[in-house]
CSV table of C-alpha atoms in Angstrom, one decimal:
chain,number,residue,atom,x,y,z
A,123,MET,CA,148.6,224.8,27.7
A,124,ILE,CA,150.7,221.7,28.3
A,125,GLY,CA,150.8,219.4,25.4
A,126,SER,CA,149.8,221.9,22.8
A,127,THR,CA,151.6,223.8,20.1
A,128,ARG,CA,150.2,227.3,20.1
A,129,TRP,CA,150.1,229.3,16.8
A,130,TRP,CA,149.7,233.1,17.2
A,131,TRP,CA,148.8,234.4,13.8
A,132,VAL,CA,149.1,238.1,13.2
A,133,ARG,CA,148.2,239.7,9.9
A,134,HIS,CA,150.6,242.4,8.7
A,135,ALA,CA,150.0,246.2,9.2
A,136,PRO,CA,147.9,248.0,6.6
A,137,VAL,CA,149.4,248.7,3.1
A,138,THR,CA,148.7,252.3,2.2
A,139,VAL,CA,151.2,252.8,-0.6
A,140,ASN,CA,149.4,250.7,-3.2
A,141,ASP,CA,146.9,253.4,-4.4
A,142,GLY,CA,144.0,251.0,-3.8
A,143,ARG,CA,145.5,248.3,-6.1
A,144,CYS,CA,145.7,244.6,-5.6
A,145,TYR,CA,149.1,243.7,-4.3
A,146,GLY,CA,149.1,239.9,-3.5
A,147,GLN,CA,152.8,238.9,-3.7
A,148,THR,CA,154.0,242.3,-4.7
A,149,ASP,CA,156.6,243.2,-2.1
A,150,VAL,CA,155.1,246.5,-0.8
A,151,ALA,CA,155.8,248.2,2.5
A,152,CYS,CA,153.2,248.6,5.2
A,153,ASP,CA,152.2,251.4,7.6
A,154,CYS,CA,153.6,250.7,11.1
A,155,THR,CA,152.7,254.0,12.8
A,156,ASP,CA,149.8,252.7,15.0
A,157,GLU,CA,151.9,252.5,18.1
A,158,ALA,CA,148.9,251.6,20.4
A,159,ALA,CA,148.1,248.6,18.3
A,160,PHE,CA,151.7,247.3,18.4
A,161,ALA,CA,151.9,247.9,22.1
A,162,ALA,CA,148.7,245.9,22.6
A,163,LEU,CA,150.1,243.0,20.5
A,164,ALA,CA,153.3,243.1,22.5
A,165,ARG,CA,151.4,242.8,25.7
A,166,VAL,CA,149.4,239.7,24.6
A,167,LEU,CA,151.9,237.7,22.5
A,168,PRO,CA,154.1,235.2,24.3
A,169,LYS,CA,157.7,236.2,25.2
A,170,ASP,CA,159.4,232.9,24.5
A,171,ALA,CA,158.3,232.0,21.0
A,172,ILE,CA,159.4,230.8,17.7
A,173,TRP,CA,159.1,233.7,15.2
A,174,VAL,CA,157.9,233.0,11.7
A,175,THR,CA,157.2,235.5,8.8
A,176,SER,CA,156.6,235.2,5.1
A,177,THR,CA,159.3,236.3,2.8
A,178,LEU,CA,157.5,239.5,2.0
A,179,ARG,CA,158.7,242.8,3.5
A,180,ARG,CA,155.4,243.9,5.1
A,181,THR,CA,155.5,240.9,7.4
A,182,HIS,CA,159.1,241.7,8.4
A,183,LEU,CA,158.2,245.4,9.1
A,184,THR,CA,155.2,244.3,11.2
A,185,ALA,CA,157.2,241.8,13.2
A,186,ALA,CA,160.0,244.4,13.9
A,187,ALA,CA,157.4,246.9,15.0
A,188,ILE,CA,156.0,244.4,17.6
A,189,VAL,CA,159.4,243.9,19.0
A,190,ARG,CA,160.1,247.6,19.2
A,191,ALA,CA,156.8,248.0,21.1
A,192,GLY,CA,158.3,245.9,23.9
A,193,LEU,CA,158.0,242.2,23.2
A,194,PRO,CA,161.3,240.4,23.5
A,195,GLY,CA,162.1,238.9,20.2
A,196,PRO,CA,164.7,238.6,17.5
A,197,GLY,CA,167.4,241.2,17.1
A,198,ALA,CA,167.0,241.4,13.4
A,199,ILE,CA,164.0,240.7,11.2
A,200,PRO,CA,164.6,239.0,8.9
A,201,GLY,CA,167.5,237.4,10.6
A,202,PRO,CA,169.0,234.1,11.8
A,203,ASP,CA,166.4,233.8,14.6
A,204,VAL,CA,163.4,234.2,12.3
A,205,ILE,CA,162.0,231.6,10.0
A,206,ALA,CA,161.1,233.4,6.7
A,207,GLU,CA,158.8,230.8,5.2
A,208,ARG,CA,158.1,231.3,1.5
A,209,ASP,CA,155.2,228.8,1.6
A,210,LEU,CA,153.4,231.3,3.9
A,211,ASP,CA,153.5,234.1,1.4
A,212,GLU,CA,150.2,235.7,0.3
A,213,GLN,CA,148.3,234.3,-2.6
A,214,ASN,CA,149.7,235.1,-6.0
A,215,PHE,CA,147.1,237.1,-7.9
A,216,GLY,CA,149.1,237.1,-11.1
A,217,VAL,CA,147.9,239.6,-13.7
A,218,TRP,CA,145.4,241.1,-11.2
A,219,GLN,CA,148.3,242.5,-9.2
A,220,GLY,CA,148.4,246.2,-9.9
A,221,ILE,CA,144.7,246.5,-10.8
A,222,LYS,CA,142.6,248.6,-8.5
A,223,TYR,CA,140.3,246.6,-6.3
A,224,THR,CA,137.3,248.7,-7.4
A,225,ASP,CA,138.0,247.8,-11.0
A,226,LEU,CA,138.3,244.0,-10.5
A,227,PRO,CA,134.6,243.2,-10.5
A,228,HIS,CA,134.3,245.0,-13.9
A,229,LYS,CA,137.6,243.6,-15.4
A,230,GLN,CA,137.0,240.1,-14.2
A,231,PRO,CA,133.2,239.8,-13.7
A,232,GLU,CA,133.1,236.0,-14.2
A,233,ALA,CA,135.7,235.6,-11.4
A,234,TYR,CA,134.3,238.1,-8.8
A,235,HIS,CA,133.6,236.8,-5.3
A,236,ARG,CA,131.6,238.6,-2.7
A,237,PHE,CA,134.1,238.3,0.2
A,238,TRP,CA,137.4,237.8,-1.6
A,239,LEU,CA,139.0,238.5,-5.0
A,240,ALA,CA,137.8,235.3,-6.6
A,241,PRO,CA,136.0,232.0,-5.8
A,242,ALA,CA,138.3,229.5,-4.1
A,243,HIS,CA,139.0,227.5,-7.2
A,244,VAL,CA,139.6,230.4,-9.6
A,245,ALA,CA,143.2,231.2,-10.4
A,246,PRO,CA,144.1,234.6,-12.2
A,247,ALA,CA,146.3,234.2,-15.2
A,248,GLU,CA,149.9,233.7,-14.1
A,249,GLY,CA,148.7,233.4,-10.5
A,250,GLU,CA,147.2,230.8,-8.1
A,251,SER,CA,143.8,230.1,-6.7
A,252,PHE,CA,142.9,230.1,-3.0
A,253,VAL,CA,142.8,226.3,-3.2
A,254,ASP,CA,146.4,226.4,-4.5
A,255,LEU,CA,147.3,228.7,-1.6
A,256,VAL,CA,145.8,226.2,0.9
A,257,ALA,CA,147.7,223.4,-0.7
A,258,ARG,CA,150.9,225.4,-0.3
A,259,VAL,CA,150.3,226.6,3.2
A,260,THR,CA,149.0,223.4,4.8
A,261,PRO,CA,152.2,221.3,4.5
A,262,ALA,CA,154.2,224.2,5.9
A,263,ILE,CA,152.0,224.5,9.0
A,264,ARG,CA,152.2,220.7,9.6
A,265,ARG,CA,156.0,220.7,9.2
A,266,LEU,CA,156.5,223.7,11.5
A,267,THR,CA,154.1,222.3,14.1
A,268,GLN,CA,156.0,219.0,14.2
A,269,GLN,CA,159.4,220.7,14.3
A,270,HIS,CA,158.4,223.0,17.2
A,271,GLU,CA,156.0,220.8,19.0
A,272,GLY,CA,154.9,222.2,22.4
A,273,ARG,CA,156.2,225.7,21.6
A,274,ASP,CA,154.5,229.1,21.0
A,275,ILE,CA,154.8,230.1,17.3
A,276,ILE,CA,154.3,233.8,16.4
A,277,ALA,CA,153.5,233.8,12.7
A,278,VAL,CA,153.3,237.3,11.1
A,279,THR,CA,151.8,236.6,7.7
A,280,HIS,CA,148.8,237.6,5.4
A,281,GLY,CA,145.0,237.5,5.3
A,282,GLY,CA,145.0,234.7,2.7
A,283,THR,CA,147.6,232.7,4.6
A,284,ILE,CA,145.6,232.9,7.9
A,285,ARG,CA,142.4,231.9,6.1
A,286,ALA,CA,144.3,228.9,4.8
A,287,ALA,CA,145.4,228.0,8.3
A,288,LEU,CA,141.7,228.2,9.3
A,289,VAL,CA,140.9,225.6,6.6
A,290,GLU,CA,143.4,223.3,8.2
A,291,ALA,CA,142.3,223.9,11.8
A,292,LEU,CA,138.5,223.8,11.3
A,293,GLY,CA,138.4,221.3,8.5
A,294,ILE,CA,136.2,223.6,6.5
A,295,ALA,CA,135.9,224.0,2.7
A,296,PRO,CA,138.2,226.7,1.3
A,297,GLU,CA,135.1,228.6,-0.1
A,298,VAL,CA,133.8,228.9,3.5
A,299,SER,CA,137.0,230.3,4.8
A,300,LEU,CA,136.9,233.1,2.3
A,301,ALA,CA,133.9,234.5,4.3
A,302,ILE,CA,136.0,234.9,7.5
A,303,GLY,CA,137.3,238.4,8.2
A,304,VAL,CA,141.0,238.8,8.9
A,305,ASP,CA,141.9,242.4,9.6
A,306,ASN,CA,145.3,244.0,9.6
A,307,LEU,CA,147.1,243.5,12.9
A,308,SER,CA,144.4,241.1,14.1
A,309,LEU,CA,145.3,238.1,16.1
A,310,THR,CA,144.1,234.5,15.3
A,311,ARG,CA,145.1,231.9,17.9
A,312,LEU,CA,145.1,228.2,16.9
A,313,ASP,CA,146.3,225.4,19.2
A,314,HIS,CA,147.4,222.0,18.0
A,315,TYR,CA,147.3,219.0,20.4
A,316,GLY,CA,148.8,216.3,18.2
A,317,GLU,CA,147.3,213.1,16.9
A,318,SER,CA,147.8,211.3,20.2
A,319,ARG,CA,145.0,213.4,21.8
A,320,GLY,CA,142.4,211.7,19.7
A,321,GLY,CA,139.6,213.3,17.8
A,322,HIS,CA,140.2,216.7,16.2
A,323,ALA,CA,143.8,217.9,16.6
A,324,TRP,CA,143.1,221.7,16.5
A,325,HIS,CA,141.4,224.0,19.0
A,326,VAL,CA,140.4,227.5,17.8
A,327,VAL,CA,141.0,230.0,20.6
A,328,ALA,CA,140.4,233.3,18.7
A,329,VAL,CA,139.9,234.5,15.2
A,330,ASN,CA,140.4,238.1,13.9
A,331,GLN,CA,140.8,239.5,17.4
A,332,PRO,CA,141.6,243.2,17.3
A,333,PRO,CA,144.8,244.4,18.9
A,334,ARG,CA,143.0,246.5,21.6
């Protein structure tokens, strides 16, 4: 739409090499073998877009797989035509990284959350809380939106990062955002109209849309 900056958020492909362990900011690879899913994303994502990833390898592998599936994009990911934004990295789960997800409720019972690894304000030792993540992600979104006003932005990032983007777009409490599902290779579309439009600046087009 004219006058909008359109964010196309894609969560990275599934991580299958972690033996069911929390990985957070651990730089693990992801499984990019679902050719049908990548082809579906390539069909729906815009052809002339700014490409953004986090600094973690699984987002680079996912972005490259989308390009291989037929979407015109950068020649190298990461590369000079891709913004690798550290502030869009996944939440740092500190000492929880490397612990099996099934063990976390028992090892950290006071910090267990029904929908996420912890309540929004709980930070694992040596890590950050979801509220910390929101505080890190929000300025990056605002900066990139201003720098690329009126463009399409394909952002291949993480579940926590996309939930933080929804806090910004919907104006909801971080705790509420933790209840929103963000599946691997799902698409979340958030359009920004700028302050001159009046009222709320964001329009939510789709959340957790499957790639088929």
